[in-house]
Short mmCIF file of C-alpha atoms in Angstrom, two decimals:
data_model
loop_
_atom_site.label_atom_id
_atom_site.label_comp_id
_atom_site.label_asym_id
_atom_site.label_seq_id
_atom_site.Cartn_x
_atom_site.Cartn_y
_atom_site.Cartn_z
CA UNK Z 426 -23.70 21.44 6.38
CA UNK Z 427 -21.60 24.27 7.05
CA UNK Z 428 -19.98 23.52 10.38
CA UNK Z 429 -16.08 24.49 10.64
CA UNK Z 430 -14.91 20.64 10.32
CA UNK Z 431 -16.98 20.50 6.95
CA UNK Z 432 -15.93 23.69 5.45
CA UNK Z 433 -12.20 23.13 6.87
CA UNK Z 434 -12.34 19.69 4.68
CA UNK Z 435 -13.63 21.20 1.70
CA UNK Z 436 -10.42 24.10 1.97
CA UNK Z 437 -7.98 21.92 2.50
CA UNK Z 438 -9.46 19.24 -0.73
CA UNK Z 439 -10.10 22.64 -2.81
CA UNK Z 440 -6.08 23.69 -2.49
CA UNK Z 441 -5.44 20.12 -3.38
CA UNK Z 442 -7.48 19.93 -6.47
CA UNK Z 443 -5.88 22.94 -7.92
CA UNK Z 444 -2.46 21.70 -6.90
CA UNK Z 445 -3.63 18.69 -8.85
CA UNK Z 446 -4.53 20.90 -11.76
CA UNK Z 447 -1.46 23.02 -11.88
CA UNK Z 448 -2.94 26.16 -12.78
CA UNK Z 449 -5.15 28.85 -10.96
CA UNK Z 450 -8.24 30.24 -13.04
CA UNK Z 451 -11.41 30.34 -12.07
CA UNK Z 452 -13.15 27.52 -13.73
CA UNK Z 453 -10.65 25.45 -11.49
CA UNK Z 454 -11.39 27.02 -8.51
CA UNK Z 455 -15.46 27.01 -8.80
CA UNK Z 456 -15.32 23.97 -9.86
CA UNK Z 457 -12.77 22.53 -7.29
CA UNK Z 458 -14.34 24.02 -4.15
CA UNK Z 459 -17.75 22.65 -5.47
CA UNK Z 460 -16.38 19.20 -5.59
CA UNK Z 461 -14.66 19.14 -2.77
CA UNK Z 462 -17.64 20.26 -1.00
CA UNK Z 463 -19.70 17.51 -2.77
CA UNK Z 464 -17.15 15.09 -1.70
CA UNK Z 465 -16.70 15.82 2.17
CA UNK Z 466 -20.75 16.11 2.59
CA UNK Z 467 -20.73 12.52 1.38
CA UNK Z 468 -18.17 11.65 4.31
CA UNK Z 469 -19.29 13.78 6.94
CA UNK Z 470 -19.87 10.78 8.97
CA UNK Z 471 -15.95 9.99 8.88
CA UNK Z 472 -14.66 13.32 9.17
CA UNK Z 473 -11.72 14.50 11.85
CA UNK Z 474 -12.44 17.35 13.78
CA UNK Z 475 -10.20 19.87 15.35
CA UNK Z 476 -11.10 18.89 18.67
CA UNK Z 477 -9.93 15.34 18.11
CA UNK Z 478 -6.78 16.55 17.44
CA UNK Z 479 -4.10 16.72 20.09
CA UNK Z 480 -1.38 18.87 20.81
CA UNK Z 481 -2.08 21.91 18.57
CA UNK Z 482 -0.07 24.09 20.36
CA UNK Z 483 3.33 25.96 20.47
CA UNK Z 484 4.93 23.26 22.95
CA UNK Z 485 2.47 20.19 20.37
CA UNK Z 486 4.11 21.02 17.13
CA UNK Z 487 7.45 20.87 18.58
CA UNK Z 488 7.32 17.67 20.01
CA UNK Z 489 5.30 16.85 16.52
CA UNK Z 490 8.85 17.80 15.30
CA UNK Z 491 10.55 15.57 17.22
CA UNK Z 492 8.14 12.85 16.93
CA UNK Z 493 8.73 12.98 12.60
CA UNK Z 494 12.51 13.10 13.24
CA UNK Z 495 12.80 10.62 15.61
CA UNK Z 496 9.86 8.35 13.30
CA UNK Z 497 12.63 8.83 10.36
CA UNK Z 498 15.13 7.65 11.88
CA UNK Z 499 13.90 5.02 13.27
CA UNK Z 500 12.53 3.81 9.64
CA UNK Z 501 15.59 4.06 8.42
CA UNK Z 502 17.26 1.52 10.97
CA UNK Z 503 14.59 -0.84 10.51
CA UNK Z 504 15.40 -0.85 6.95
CA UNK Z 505 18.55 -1.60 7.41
CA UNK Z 506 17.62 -4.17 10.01
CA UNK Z 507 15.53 -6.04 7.49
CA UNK Z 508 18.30 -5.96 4.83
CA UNK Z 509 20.61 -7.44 7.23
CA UNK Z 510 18.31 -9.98 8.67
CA UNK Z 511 17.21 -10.87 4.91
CA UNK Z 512 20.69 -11.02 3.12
CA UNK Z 513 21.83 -13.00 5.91
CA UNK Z 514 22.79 -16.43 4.87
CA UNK Z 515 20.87 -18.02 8.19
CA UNK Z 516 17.46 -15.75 8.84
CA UNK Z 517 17.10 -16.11 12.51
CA UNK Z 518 13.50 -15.52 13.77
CA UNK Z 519 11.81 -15.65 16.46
CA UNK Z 520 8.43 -14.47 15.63
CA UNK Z 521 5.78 -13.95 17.84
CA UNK Z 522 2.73 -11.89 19.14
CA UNK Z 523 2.72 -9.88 21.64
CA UNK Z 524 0.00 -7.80 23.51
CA UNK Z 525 0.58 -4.34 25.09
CA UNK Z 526 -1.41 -2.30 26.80
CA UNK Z 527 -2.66 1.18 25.22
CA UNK Z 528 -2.51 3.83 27.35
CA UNK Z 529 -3.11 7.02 24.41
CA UNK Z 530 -6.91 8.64 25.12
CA UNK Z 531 -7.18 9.81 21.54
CA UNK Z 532 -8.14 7.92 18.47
CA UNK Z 533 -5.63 9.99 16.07
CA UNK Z 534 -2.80 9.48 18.51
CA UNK Z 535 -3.48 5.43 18.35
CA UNK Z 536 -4.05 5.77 14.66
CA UNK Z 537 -0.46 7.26 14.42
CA UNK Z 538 1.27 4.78 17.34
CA UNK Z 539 -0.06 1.83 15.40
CA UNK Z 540 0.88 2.77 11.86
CA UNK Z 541 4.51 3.79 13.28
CA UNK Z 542 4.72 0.10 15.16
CA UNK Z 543 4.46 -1.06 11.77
CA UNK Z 544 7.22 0.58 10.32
CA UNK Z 545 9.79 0.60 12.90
CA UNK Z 546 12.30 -2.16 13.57
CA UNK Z 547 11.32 -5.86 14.03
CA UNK Z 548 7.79 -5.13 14.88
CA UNK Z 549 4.01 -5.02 12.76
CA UNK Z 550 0.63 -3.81 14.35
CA UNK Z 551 -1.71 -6.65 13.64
CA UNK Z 552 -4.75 -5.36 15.74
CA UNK Z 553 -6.01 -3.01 17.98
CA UNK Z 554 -8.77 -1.61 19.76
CA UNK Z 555 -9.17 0.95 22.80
CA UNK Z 556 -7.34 -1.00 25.47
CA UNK Z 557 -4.60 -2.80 23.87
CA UNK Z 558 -2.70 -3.35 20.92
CA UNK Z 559 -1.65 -6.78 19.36
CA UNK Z 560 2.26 -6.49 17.51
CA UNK Z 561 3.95 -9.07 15.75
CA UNK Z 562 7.55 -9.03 16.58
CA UNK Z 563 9.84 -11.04 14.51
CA UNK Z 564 12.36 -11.89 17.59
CA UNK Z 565 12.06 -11.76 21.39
CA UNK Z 566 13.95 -8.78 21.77
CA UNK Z 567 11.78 -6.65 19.24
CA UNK Z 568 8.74 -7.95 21.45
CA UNK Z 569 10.54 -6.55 24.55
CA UNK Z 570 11.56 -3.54 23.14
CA UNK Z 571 7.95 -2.42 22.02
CA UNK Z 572 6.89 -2.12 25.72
CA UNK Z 573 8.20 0.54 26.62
CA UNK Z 574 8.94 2.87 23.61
CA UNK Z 575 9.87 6.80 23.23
CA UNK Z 576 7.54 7.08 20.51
CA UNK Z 577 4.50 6.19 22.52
CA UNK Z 578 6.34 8.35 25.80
CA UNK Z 579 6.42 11.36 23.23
CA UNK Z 580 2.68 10.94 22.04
CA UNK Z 581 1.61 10.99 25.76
CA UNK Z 582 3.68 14.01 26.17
CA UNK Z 583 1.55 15.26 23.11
CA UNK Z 584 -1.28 14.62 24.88
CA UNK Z 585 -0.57 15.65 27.65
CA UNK Z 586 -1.47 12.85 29.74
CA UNK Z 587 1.35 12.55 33.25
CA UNK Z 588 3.42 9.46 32.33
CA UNK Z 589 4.39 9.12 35.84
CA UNK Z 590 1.12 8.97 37.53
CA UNK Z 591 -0.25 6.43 34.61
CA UNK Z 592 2.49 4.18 35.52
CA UNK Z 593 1.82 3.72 39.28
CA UNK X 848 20.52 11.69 -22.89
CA UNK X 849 21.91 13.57 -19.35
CA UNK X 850 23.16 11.40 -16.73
CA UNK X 851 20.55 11.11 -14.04
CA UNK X 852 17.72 10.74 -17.04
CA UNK X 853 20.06 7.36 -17.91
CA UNK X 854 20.00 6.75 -14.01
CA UNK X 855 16.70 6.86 -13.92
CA UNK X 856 15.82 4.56 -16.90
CA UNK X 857 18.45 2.05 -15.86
CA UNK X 858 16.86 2.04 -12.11
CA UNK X 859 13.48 1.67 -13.67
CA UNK X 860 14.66 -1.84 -15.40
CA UNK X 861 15.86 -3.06 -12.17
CA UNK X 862 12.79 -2.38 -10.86
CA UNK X 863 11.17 -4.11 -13.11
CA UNK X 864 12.74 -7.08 -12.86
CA UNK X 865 12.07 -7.24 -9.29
CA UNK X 866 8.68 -6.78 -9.89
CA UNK X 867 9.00 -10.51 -11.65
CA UNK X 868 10.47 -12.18 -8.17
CA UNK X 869 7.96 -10.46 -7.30
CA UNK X 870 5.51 -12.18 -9.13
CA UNK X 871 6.76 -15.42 -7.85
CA UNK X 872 4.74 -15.39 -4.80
CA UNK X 873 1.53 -13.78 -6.35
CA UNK X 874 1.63 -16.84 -8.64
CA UNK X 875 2.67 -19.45 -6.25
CA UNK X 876 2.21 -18.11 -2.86
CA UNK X 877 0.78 -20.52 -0.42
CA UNK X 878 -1.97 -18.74 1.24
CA UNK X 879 -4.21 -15.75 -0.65
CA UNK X 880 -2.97 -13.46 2.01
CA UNK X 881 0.82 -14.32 0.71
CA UNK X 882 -0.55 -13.22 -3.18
CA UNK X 883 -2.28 -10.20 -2.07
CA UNK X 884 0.80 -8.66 -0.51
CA UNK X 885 3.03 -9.62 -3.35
CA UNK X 886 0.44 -7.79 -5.15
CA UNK X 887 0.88 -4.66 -3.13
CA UNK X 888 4.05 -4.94 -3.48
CA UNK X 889 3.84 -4.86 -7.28
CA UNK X 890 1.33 -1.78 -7.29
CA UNK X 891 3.89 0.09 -5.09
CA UNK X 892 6.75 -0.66 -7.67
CA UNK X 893 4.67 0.40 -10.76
CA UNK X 894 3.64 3.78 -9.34
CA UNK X 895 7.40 4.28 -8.74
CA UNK X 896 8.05 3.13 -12.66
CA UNK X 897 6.04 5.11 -14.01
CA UNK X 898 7.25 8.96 -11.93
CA UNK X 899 10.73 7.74 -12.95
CA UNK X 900 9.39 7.24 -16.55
CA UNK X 901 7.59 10.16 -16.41
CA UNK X 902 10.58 12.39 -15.19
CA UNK X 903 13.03 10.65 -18.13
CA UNK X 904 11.45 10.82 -20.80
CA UNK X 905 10.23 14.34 -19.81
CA UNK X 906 6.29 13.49 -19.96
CA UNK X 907 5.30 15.02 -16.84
CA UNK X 908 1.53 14.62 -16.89
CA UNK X 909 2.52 10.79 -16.50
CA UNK X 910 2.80 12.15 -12.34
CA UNK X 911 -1.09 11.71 -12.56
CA UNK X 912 -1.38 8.59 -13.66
CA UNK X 913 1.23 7.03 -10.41
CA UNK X 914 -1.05 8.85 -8.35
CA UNK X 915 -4.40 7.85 -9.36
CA UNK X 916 -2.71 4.37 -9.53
CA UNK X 917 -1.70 4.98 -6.21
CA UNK X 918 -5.12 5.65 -5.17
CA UNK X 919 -6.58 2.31 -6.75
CA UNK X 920 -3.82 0.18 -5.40
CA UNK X 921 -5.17 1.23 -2.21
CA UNK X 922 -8.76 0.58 -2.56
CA UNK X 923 -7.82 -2.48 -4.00
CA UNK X 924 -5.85 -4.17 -0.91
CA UNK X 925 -8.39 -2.40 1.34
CA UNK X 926 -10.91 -4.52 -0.81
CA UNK X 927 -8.86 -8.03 -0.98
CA UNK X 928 -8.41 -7.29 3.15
CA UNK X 929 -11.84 -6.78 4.05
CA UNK X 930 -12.97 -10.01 2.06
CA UNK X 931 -9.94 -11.96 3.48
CA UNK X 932 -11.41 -11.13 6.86
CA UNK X 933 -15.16 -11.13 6.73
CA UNK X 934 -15.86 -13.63 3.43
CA UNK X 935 -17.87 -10.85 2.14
CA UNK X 936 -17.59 -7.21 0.95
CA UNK X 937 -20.26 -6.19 1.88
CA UNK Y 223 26.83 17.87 -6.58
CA UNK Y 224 23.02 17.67 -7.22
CA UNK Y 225 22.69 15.22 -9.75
CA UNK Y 226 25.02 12.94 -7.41
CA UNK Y 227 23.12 13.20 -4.20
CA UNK Y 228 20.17 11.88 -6.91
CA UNK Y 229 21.91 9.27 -7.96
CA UNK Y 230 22.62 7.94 -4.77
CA UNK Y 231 19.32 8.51 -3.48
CA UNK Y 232 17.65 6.68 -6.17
CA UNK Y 233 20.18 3.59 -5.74
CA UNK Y 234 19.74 3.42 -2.26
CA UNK Y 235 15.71 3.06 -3.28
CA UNK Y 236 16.04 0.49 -5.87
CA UNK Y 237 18.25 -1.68 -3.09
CA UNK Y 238 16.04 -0.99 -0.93
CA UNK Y 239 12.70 -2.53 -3.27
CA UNK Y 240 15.50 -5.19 -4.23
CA UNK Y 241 15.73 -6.40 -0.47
CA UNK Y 242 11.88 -6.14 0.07
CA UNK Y 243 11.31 -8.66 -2.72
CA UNK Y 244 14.11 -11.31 -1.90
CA UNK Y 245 12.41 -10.81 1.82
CA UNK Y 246 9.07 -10.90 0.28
CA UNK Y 247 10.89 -14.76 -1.13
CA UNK Y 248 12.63 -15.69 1.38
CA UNK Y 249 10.74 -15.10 4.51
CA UNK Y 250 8.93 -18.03 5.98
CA UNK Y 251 5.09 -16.94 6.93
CA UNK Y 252 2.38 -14.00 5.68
CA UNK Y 253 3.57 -11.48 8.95
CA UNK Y 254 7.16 -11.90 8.37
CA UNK Y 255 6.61 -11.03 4.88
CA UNK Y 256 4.38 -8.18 5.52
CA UNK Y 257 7.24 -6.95 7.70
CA UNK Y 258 10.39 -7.09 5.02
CA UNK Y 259 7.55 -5.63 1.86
CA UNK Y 260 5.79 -2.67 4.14
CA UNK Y 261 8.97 -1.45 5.51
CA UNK Y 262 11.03 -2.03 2.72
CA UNK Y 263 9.12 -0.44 -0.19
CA UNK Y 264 8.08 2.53 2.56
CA UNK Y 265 11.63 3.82 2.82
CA UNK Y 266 12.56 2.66 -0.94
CA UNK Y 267 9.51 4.51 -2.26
CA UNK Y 268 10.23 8.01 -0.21
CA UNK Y 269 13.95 8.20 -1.39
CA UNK Y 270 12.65 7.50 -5.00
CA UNK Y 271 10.71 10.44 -4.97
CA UNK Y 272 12.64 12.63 -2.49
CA UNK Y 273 15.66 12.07 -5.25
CA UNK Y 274 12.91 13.47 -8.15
CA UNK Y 275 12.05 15.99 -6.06
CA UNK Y 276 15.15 17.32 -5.41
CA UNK Y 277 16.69 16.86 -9.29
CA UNK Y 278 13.23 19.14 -10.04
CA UNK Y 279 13.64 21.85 -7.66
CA UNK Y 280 10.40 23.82 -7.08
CA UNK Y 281 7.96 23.00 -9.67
CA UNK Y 282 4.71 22.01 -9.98
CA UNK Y 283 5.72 18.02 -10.93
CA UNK Y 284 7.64 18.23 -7.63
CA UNK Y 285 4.78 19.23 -5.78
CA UNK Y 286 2.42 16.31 -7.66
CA UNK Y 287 5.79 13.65 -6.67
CA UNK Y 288 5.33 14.88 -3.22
CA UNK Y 289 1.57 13.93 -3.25
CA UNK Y 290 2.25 11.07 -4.36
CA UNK Y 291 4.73 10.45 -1.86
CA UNK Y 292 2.44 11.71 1.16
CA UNK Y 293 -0.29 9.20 -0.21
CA UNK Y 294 2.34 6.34 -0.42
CA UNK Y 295 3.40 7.02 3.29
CA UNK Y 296 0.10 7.25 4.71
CA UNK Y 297 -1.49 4.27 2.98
CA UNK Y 298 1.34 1.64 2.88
CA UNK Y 299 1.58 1.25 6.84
CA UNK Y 300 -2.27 1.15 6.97
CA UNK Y 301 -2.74 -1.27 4.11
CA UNK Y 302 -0.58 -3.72 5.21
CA UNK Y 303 -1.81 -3.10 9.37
CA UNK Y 304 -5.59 -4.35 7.31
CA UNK Y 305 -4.25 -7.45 5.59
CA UNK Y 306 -1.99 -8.70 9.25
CA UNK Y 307 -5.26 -7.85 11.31
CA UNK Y 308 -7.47 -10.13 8.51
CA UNK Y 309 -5.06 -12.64 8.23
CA UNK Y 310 -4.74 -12.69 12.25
CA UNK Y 311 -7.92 -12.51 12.80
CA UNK Y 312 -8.83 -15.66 10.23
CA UNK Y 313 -6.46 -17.28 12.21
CA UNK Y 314 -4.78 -18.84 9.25
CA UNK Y 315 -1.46 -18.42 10.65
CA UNK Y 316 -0.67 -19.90 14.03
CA UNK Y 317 1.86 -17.98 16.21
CA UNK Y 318 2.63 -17.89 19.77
CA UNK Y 319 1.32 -15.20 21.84
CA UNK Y 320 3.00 -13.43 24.93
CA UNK Y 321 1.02 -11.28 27.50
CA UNK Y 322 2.40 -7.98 29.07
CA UNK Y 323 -0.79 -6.38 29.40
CA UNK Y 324 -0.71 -6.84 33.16
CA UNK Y 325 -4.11 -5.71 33.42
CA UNK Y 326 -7.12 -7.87 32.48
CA UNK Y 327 -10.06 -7.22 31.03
CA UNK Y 328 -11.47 -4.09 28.33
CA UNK Y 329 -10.15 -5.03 25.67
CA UNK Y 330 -11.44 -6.80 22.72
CA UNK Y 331 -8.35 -8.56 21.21
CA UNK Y 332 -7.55 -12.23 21.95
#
């Protein structure tokens, strides 16, 4: 009931309730970190913990960094993919499924791999579970590229799980 | 008026006219999966609108209502999904 | 200098959500479609905002916009990712499927 996960929830819903209410009395903030409270005991079952969390380090955040740089950029080129493949008079596709191995240990890590998939160019998470993930590329050379991706090198860096040895 | 505030209401008609092609597939649209996205699509749009309304006509407790729109649009595909999926919601 | 970087961000938004919707009419099955809408309205959505944002400055709406835009960015790639894995997994849509697992076995997909 008061474990650090719960009461770490209810903070972080508390400062976003009174961000929500734009002001800072105390009615607010009674009545915000009793609600928030409320609210994460009803979803203890779902909550994220600390632990789960990888690369909450010095040498983690930066490549966090460079993982949100590198996730921006790459969203904006698929944009600009899709408006070129869409305005095109002739939409040549290719589309496909294609199945890939997961190699991340941690849930969050997948969580962010798959939701990234699905914004970067040419290519849509359709499923996944521990093992493998399913992506919908709409050519063959989308499908291809997937396979072997810096995005999914840099979250195994986060994790710090040795690329090299996973390979062989 | 100021300039961007004009900007702003201009975008917001061009954004609502997209929202009607939009509507084109959430009428139409072959499959239920094809109208559900088109209605995503739609929710996404509106909760745009109405921060850009909010910011030009300088009602900014407006901000509230995109994001508790936000927040149903959400629950609402999550909903569609699920029963797309399973047959059932519950 | 300002109100021009907004401007520009907020057409290059509305092309954006322009380009989305013809894909959203054009394309020829569900996934493709899901692919032109999620990634289109993602990126037109986020320079919307970021161009309110920045003709606010730091206020208290710009802080609410930017909720609004973390909520956007967290639940459009995981809303659509739901609706491709029910409509894959309904098997409404036929599409070919390539391997490059290279391992078998584990894993739950098809």
């Amino acid at each position: 009931m008061f474990t650090r996960t719960v009461m770490g929830w209810t903070a972080v819903l508390a400062v976003f309730w009174v961000g929500l209410a734009g002001a800072i009395n105390p009615q607010v903030v009674v009545i915000g970190i009793l609600g928030s409270w409320l609210v994460v005991l009803a979803n203890r079952r779902s909550l994220l913990s600390l632990e789960e969390c990888p690369g909450l380090n010095l040498r983690g955040m930066l490549l966090w960094a460079q993982y949100g740089l590198c996730f921006l950029a790459e969203l904006v080129k698929s944009n600009i993919a899709v408006a070129r493949l869409v305005l095109s008079p002739r939409m040549e596709i290719t589309p496909r499924i294609v199945r890939l191995p997961g190699r991340l240990r941690t849930e969050l890590a997948r969580v962010i791999l798959c939701n990234s998939i699905t914004l970067t160019p040419g290519t849509l998470t359709v499923d996944m579970d521990e093992r493998a993930f399913a992506v919908h590329a709409i050519t063959e050379q989308a499908a291809l590229g997937a396979r072997d991706w810096i995005m999914e090198q840099l979250l195994l860096r986060i994790e710090g799980t040795d690329v090299s040895r996973e390979r062989g | 008026m100021p300039l961007v505030e004009r900007v702003l209401v201009l975008a917001s008609v061009v954004l609502v006219g997209v929202v009607f092609v939009s509507f084109y597939r959430a009428v139409l649209g072959p499959t239920p999966a094809d109208r559900i996205v088109a209605i995503n699509v739609i929710g996404t749009k509106a909760v745009v609108i109405i921060t850009m309304i909010s910011f030009a006509y300088e009602q900014k407790f407006f901000i509230d209502v995109s994001l508790v729109y936000a927040l149903i649009a959400f629950v609402t595909t999550v909903g569609l999904a699920k029963y797309l999926e399973q047959g059932t919601l519950g | 200098m300002r109100d021009a970087i907004v401007m520009l961000l907020i057409a290059g938004g509305t092309f954006f959500f322009a380009v989305g919707a013809i894909g959203l009419l054009r394309l020829p099955d569900v996934f493709t479609r899901i692919h032109a809408t999620t990634k289109c309205d993602t990126l037109g959505a986020g320079l919307i905002l970021a161009a309110l944002m920045i003709h606010d400055g730091w206020s208290v709406p710009s802080l609410k916009v930017f909720m609004v835009l973390a909520f956007l960015w967290a639940t459009n790639p995981a809303g659509s990712h739901l609706l491709a894995r029910a409509v894959y997994r309904s098997g409404e849509a036929p599409v070919e499927v390539m391997d490059l697992t290279g391992t078998k076995g584990g894993s739950q997909i098809e």
